[in-house]
XYZ file of C-alpha atoms in Angstrom:
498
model
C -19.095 -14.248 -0.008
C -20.368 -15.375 -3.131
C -17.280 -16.110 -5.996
C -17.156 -17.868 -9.105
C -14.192 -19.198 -11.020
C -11.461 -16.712 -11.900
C -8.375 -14.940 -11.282
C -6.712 -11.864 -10.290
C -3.169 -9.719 -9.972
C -1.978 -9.078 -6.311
C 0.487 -5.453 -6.389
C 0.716 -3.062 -3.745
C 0.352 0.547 -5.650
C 3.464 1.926 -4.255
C 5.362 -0.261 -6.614
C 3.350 0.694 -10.059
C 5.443 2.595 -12.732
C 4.868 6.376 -13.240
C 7.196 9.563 -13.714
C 7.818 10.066 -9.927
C 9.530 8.137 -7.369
C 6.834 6.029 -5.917
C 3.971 4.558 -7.245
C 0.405 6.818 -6.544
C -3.427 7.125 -7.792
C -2.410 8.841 -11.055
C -3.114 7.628 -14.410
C -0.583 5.515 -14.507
C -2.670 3.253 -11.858
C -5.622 3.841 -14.066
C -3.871 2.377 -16.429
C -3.123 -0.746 -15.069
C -7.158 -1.354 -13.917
C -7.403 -1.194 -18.109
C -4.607 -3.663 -18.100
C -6.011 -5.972 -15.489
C -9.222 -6.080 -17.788
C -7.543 -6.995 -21.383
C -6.034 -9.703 -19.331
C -9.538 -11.176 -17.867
C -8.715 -10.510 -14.587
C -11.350 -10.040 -11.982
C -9.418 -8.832 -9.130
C -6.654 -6.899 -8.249
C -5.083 -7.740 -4.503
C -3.424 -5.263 -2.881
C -1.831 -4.646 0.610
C -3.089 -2.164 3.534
C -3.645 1.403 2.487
C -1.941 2.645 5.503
C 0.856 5.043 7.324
C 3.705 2.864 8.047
C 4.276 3.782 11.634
C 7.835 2.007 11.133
C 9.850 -0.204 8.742
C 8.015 0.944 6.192
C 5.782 -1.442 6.720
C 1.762 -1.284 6.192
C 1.162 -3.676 8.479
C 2.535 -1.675 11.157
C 0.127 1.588 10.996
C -0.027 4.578 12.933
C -3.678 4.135 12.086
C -5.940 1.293 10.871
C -7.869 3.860 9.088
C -6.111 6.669 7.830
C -4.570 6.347 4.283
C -1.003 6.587 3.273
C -0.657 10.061 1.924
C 2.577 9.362 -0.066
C -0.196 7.099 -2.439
C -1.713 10.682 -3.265
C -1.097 11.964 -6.941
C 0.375 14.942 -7.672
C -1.225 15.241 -11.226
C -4.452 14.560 -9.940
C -4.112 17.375 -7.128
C -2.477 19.284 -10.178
C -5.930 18.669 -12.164
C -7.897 19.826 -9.115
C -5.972 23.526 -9.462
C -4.455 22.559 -5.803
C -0.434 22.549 -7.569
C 0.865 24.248 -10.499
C 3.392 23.171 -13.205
C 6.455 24.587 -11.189
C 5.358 22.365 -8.099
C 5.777 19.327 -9.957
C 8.568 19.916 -11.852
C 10.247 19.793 -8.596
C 9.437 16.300 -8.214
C 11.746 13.335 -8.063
C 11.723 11.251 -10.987
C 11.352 7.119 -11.597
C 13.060 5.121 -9.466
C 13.969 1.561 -8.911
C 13.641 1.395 -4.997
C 11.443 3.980 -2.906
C 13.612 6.407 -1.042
C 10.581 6.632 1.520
C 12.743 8.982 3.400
C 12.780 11.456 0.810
C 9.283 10.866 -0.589
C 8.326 11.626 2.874
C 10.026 14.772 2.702
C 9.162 15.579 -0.739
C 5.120 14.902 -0.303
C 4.606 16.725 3.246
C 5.589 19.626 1.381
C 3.675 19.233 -1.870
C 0.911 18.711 0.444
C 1.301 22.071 2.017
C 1.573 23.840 -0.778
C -1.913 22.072 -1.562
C -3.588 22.858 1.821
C -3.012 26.457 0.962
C -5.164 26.718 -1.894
C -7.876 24.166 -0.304
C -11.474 25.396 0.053
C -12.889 23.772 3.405
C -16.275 24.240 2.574
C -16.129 21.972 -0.020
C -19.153 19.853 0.469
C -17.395 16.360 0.238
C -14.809 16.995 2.277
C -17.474 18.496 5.113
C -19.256 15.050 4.471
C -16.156 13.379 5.095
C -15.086 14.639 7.714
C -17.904 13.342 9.452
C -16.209 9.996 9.847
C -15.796 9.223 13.572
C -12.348 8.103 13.508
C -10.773 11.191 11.555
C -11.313 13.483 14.639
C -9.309 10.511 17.104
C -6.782 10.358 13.954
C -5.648 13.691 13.256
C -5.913 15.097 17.023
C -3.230 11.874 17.534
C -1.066 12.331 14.343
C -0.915 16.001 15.473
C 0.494 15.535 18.613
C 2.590 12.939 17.696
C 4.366 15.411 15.089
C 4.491 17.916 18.331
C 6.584 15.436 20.200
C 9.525 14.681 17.680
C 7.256 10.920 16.243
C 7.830 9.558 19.634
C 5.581 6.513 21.154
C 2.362 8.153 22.798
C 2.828 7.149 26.563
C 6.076 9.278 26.890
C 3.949 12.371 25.865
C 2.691 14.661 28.617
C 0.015 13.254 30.832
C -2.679 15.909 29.257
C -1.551 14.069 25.966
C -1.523 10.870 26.759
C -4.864 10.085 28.200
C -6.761 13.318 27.720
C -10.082 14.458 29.515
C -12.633 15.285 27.238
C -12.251 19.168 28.558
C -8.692 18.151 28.271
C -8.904 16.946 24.377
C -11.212 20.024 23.078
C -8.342 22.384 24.550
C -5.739 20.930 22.533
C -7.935 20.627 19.575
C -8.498 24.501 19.746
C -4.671 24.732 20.447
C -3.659 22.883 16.892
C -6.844 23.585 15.139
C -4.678 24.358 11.970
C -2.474 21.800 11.863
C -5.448 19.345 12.407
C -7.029 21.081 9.560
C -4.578 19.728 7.370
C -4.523 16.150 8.700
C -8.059 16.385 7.634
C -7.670 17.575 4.471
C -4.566 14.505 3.762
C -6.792 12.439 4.530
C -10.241 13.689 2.170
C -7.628 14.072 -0.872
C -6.498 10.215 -0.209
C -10.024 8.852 0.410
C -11.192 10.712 -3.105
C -8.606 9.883 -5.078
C -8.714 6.254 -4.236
C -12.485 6.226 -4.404
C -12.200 7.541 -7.889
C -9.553 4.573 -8.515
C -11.988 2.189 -6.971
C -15.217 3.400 -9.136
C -13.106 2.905 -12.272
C -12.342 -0.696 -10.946
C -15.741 -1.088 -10.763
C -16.975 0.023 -13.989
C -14.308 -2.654 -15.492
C -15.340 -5.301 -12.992
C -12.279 -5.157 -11.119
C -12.629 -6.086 -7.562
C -10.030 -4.689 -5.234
C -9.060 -7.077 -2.627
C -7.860 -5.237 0.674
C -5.792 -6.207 3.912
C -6.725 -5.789 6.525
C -4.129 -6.983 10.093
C -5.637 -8.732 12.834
C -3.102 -6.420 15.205
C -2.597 -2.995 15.033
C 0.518 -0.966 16.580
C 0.810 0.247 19.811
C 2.375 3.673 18.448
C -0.923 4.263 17.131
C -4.380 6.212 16.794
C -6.355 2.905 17.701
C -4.644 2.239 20.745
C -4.135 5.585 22.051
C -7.776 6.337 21.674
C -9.070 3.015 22.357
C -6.794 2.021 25.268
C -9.984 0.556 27.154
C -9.806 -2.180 24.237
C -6.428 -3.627 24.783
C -4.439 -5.705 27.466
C -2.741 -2.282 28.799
C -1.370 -2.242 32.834
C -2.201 1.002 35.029
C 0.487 3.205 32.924
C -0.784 2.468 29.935
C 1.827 -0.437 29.113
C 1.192 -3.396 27.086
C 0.767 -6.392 29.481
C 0.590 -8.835 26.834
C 2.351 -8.593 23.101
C 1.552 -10.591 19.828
C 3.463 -13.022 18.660
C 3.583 -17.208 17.722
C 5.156 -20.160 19.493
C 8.228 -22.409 18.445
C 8.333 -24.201 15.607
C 10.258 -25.966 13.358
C 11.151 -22.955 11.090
C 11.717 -20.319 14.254
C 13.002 -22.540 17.676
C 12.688 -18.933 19.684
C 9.526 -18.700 18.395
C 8.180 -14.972 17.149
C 7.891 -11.565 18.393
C 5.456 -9.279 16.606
C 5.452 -6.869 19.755
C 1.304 -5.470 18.961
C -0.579 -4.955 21.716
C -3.214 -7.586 22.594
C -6.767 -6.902 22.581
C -8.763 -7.382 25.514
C -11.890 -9.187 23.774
C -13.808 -9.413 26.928
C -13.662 -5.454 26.343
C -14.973 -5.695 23.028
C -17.201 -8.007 23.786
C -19.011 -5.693 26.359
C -18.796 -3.246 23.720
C -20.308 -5.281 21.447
C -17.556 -5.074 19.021
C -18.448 -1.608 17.941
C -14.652 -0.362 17.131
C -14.292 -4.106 14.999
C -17.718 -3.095 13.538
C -16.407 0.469 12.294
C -12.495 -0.667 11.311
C -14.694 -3.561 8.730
C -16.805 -1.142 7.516
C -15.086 1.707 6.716
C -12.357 -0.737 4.903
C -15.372 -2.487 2.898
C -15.997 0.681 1.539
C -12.707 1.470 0.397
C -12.517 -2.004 -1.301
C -14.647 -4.649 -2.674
C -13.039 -7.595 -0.686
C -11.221 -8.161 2.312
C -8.166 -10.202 3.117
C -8.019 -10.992 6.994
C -4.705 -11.430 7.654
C -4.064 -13.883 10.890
C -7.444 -15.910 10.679
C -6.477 -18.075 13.229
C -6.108 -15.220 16.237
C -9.670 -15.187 16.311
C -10.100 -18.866 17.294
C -6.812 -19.141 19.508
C -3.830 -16.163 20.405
C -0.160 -16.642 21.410
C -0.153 -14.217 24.520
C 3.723 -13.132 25.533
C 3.882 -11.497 28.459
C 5.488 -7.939 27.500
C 7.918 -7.964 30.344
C 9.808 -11.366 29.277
C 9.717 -10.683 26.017
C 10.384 -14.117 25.175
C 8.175 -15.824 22.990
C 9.152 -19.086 24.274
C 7.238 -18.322 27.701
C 4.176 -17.518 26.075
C 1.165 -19.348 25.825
C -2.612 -20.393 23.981
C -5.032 -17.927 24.920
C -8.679 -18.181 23.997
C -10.099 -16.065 21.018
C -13.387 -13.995 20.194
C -14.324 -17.119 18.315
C -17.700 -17.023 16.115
C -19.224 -13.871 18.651
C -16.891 -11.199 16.807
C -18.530 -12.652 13.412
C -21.851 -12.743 14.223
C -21.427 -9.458 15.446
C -19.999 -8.056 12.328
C -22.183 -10.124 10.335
C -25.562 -8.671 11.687
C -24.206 -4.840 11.357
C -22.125 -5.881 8.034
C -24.726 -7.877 5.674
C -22.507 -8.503 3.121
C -19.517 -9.243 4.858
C -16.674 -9.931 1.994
C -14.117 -11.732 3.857
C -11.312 -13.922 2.563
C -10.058 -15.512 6.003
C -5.753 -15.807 5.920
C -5.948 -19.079 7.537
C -1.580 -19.496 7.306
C -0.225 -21.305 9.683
C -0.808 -23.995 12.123
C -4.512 -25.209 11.639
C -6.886 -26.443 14.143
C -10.166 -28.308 13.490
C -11.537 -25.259 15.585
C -9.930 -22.614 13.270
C -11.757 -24.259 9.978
C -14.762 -24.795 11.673
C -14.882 -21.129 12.379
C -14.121 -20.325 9.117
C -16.514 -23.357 7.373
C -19.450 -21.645 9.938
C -19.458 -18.361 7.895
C -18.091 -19.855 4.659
C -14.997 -17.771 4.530
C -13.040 -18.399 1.603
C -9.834 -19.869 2.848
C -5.918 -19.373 1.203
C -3.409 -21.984 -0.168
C -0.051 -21.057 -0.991
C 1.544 -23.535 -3.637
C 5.073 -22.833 -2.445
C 4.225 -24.358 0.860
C 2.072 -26.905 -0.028
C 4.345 -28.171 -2.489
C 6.731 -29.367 0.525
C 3.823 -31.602 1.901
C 5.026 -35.173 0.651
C 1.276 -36.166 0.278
C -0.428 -32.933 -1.229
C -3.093 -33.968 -3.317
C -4.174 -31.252 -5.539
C -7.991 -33.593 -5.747
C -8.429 -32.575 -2.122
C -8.293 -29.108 -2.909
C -11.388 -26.929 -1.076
C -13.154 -24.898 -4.101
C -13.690 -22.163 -1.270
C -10.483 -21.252 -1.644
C -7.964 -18.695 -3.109
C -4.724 -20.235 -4.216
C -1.161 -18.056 -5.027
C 1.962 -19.463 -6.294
C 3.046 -17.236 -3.046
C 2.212 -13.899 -1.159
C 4.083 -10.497 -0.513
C 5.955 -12.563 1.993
C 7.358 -15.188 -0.303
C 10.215 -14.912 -2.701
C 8.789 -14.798 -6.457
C 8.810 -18.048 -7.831
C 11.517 -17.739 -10.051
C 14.095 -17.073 -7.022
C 12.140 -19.450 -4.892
C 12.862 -22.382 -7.369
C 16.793 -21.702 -8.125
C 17.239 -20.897 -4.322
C 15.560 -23.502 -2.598
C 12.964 -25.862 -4.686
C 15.106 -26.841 -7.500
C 16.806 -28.713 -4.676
C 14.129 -30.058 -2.903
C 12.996 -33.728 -4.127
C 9.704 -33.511 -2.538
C 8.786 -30.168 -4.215
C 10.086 -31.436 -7.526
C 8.056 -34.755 -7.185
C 4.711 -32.860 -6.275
C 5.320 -30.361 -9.242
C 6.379 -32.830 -11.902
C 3.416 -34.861 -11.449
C 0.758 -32.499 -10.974
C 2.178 -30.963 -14.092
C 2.016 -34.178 -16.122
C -1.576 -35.036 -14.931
C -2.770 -31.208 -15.929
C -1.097 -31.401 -19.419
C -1.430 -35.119 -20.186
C 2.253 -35.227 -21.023
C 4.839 -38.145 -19.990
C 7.719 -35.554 -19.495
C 7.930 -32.462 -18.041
C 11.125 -30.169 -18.030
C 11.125 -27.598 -15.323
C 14.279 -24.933 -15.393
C 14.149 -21.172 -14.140
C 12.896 -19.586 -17.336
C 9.522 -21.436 -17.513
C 8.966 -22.302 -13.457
C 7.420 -19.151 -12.975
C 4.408 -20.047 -15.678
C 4.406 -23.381 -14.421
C 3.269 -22.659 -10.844
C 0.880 -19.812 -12.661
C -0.197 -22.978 -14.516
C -0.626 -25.218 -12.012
C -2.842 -22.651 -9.584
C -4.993 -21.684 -12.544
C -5.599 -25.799 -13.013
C -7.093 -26.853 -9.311
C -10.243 -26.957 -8.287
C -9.906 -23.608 -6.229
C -12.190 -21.142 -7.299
C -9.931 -17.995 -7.532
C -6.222 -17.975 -8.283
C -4.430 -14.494 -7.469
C -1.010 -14.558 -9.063
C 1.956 -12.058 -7.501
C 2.485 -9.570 -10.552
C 6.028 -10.510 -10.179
C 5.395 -13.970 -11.268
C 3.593 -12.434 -14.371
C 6.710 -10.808 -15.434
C 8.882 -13.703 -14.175
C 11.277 -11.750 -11.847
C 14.238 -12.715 -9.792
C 14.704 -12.175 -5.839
C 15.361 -8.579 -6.114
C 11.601 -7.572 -6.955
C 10.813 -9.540 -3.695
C 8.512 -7.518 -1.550
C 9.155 -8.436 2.148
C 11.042 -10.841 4.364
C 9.354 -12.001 7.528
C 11.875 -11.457 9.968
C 14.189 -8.790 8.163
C 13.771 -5.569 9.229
C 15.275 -3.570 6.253
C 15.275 -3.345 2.679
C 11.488 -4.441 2.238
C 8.325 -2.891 0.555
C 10.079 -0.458 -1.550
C 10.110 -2.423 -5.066
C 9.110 -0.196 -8.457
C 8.059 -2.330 -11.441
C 9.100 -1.335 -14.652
C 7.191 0.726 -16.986
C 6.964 -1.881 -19.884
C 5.209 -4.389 -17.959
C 1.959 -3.782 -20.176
C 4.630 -5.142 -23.256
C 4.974 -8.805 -21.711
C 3.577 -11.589 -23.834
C -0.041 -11.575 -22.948
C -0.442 -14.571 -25.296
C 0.712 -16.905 -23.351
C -0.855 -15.750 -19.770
C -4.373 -15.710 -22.082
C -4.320 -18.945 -23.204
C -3.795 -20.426 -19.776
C -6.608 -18.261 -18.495
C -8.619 -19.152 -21.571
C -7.973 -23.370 -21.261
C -8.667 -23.124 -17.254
C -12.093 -20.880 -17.605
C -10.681 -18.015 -15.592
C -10.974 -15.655 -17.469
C -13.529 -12.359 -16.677
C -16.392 -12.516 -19.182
């Protein structure tokens, strides 16, 4: 992946402003590509695409594939003739938090009413539909709306793991409602791609996300069960997860199923192949979240669930890459290489010159960072979807913290050549902006929340928390914050998108 110097926004589209209650592919996201390009931005990060299978969370997916179809606009299905005025003046209005409950209510029905009035001859959606993973998706999604959203192995039998005779009679049996699963999923994949062609056009790249794991409640598993560590009934023998440490003593649980890479291997990665290329298509970039589960995995076995008895398991290494690499030319990876580091980790990553990721909120605790030893290959953040913005992370935790305050006061003194530095809660947020647009790394992706200098309650997600995440709305004035100011830091530390 070739990248020069610059900079980019990371926001998850749910939480863009518009006149309904969760952020979509309207104009209103149109909008913010022109927005991204006034400010010299030359990408836009965002998270997975997905259908949270629970928690709301997209990096727990009924399918690695399939888009989310509450992302879909209703003025651009409006535009298409597929709703009229009435339908969306029954729409909820701007809110401040996503009620995903009742979006989920409120879409599934819009959709309907947009199924009805569908041509399926349409020549693009025939063309799309030829995607292999849209006939395992929508036979799954189908049946898993038949039996009440429960897990897959307490299904029938005939459901579960279905024959191929088996699968063709049930496809007959729900052709209609598999139909429309089809059709979700052609009005997601054009709307975005119209989104993306616009980023194009203004040199926006669009960075994507895609999760090492995926869910065991899920299309990829159910239809791929050959792939993962699964016992005779189907059971996960082994879940995902990470050892003790010095922030968790229990160590974590993420509870994904564990892939069986001798499997893949045999397979010659071909499911890998088609889940990188498919989401290379949908976005410029992609963000591989868990880097380091290709070199080494925690393995917990499922019936303990403890991940305190777990243990280092051996990973695909550089064979999954050089696999994807030969069917995938131009293989856009940024590797998420979090986390505890081994020298075998960066060599993997060094082999295929991955860029790599630095948060500054992290490496600001390291009593010896050096901002000099910084790796140009590398995408820096103040912090990610996972940390608190900066301005909450400072009068929470770092305003406290001598070693942060030490690291920031002097890296700050040696970028602006001053003798003293004053660092309180209404300029912290531009000062970490500051300081990730002055090192040596190459790109600098800054949390839009940071931007706008926001407290703790426009935090996205906390690890470890299993409500109240991912459903943040920004405001609709953000395009009235001082640009000035963001411009001439982009401007005096050559990020900017020419």
């Amino acid at each position: 992946m070739n990248i020069n110097r610059s900079c980019g926004l990371l926001i998850h589209p749910t939480a863009l402003p518009n006149k309904y209650g969760i952020g979509d592919f309207g104009k209103e996201t149109y909008e913010f590509i022109d927005f991204l390009a006034e400010l010299k931005q030359t990408y836009w990060q965002i998270l997975p695409l997905t259908i949270p299978e629970k928690g709301n969370s997209p990096y727990s997916p009924l399918s690695t594939f399939a888009g989310n179809p509450l992302l879909i606009s209703p003025d651009l299905l409006y535009e298409d003739g597929l709703l009229s005025n009435q339908d969306l003046s029954e729409l909820k209005g701007f809110t401040n938090k996503i009620d995903y409950p009742a979006m989920i209510q409120e879409r599934e029905k819009l959709l309907r009413k947009a199924f009805q009035e569908f041509s399926p001859n349409d020549k693009a959606y025939l063309d799309f539909c030829k995607y292999h993973w849209l006939d395992d998706y929508s036979l799954f999604i189908t049946l898993y709306e038949k039996n009440n959203k429960t897990a897959w192995n307490t299904w029938a039998l005939n459901e579960q793991k279905p024959s191929s005779q088996e699968k063709e009679k049930l496809i007959n049996g729900y052709q209609k409602q598999i139909d429309y699963h089809k059709f979700v999923q052609f009005i997601f994949y054009k709307q975005w791609q119209g989104l993306k062609e616009y980023a194009t056009k203004n040199k926006i790249q669009i960075i994507g996300d895609i999760p090492i794991y995926v869910s065991y409640n899920s299309a990829d598993v159910w239809a791929n069960k050959e792939l993962f560590q699964l016992d005779e009934n189907m059971q996960a023998k082994y879940i995902s997860g990470c050892p003790p440490d010095g922030f968790n003593a229990d160590g974590q649980i993420w509870e994904n199923p564990l892939y069986d890479w001798e499997k893949n291997s045999l397979n010659s990665y071909k499911w890998w192949i088609e889940r990188v290329r498919y989401n290379l298509e949908i976005c410029h970039v992609l963000r591989l979240d868990h880097f380091i589960g290709f070199s080494r995995y925690w393995s917990i076995p499922a019936d303990l669930n403890d991940a305190r008895q777990g243990s280092w398991k051996e990973g695909p290494g550089k064979e999954i890459f050089l696999a994807l690499q030969k069917a995938i030319p131009k293989l856009n990876i940024i590797a998420e290489d979090l986390g505890s580091l081994t020298a075998q980790v960066t060599q993997l990553k060094n082999e295929f010159n991955f860029p790599g990721m630095l948060v500054a909120q992290y490496a600001l605790e390291d009593w010896d960072f050096d901002m000099n030893s910084l790796s140009e290959n590398t995408f820096i953040y103040p912090g990610t979807h996972d940390n608190n913005t900066s301005r909450a992370w400072w009068n929470e935790y770092a305003c406290n913290n001598d070693t942060i305050k030490k690291n920031l006061y002097q890296i700050l003194r040696e970028v602006r050549k001053e003798s003293d530095i004053l660092v309180n809660q209404d300029s912290l947020a531009y000062d970490l902006i500051e300081l990730v647009y002055s090192s040596k790394c190459l790109v600098a992706i800054i949390p839009i929340q940071d931007i706008l200098n926001l407290g703790q309650e426009f935090r996205m997600n906390r690890p470890g928390f299993a409500k109240g995440n991912w459903d943040i709305r920004i405001e609709k004035n953000y395009t009235e914050l001082n640009k000035n100011d963001l411009l001439r830091l982009i401007n005096c530390y050559k990020r900017g998108n020419l």
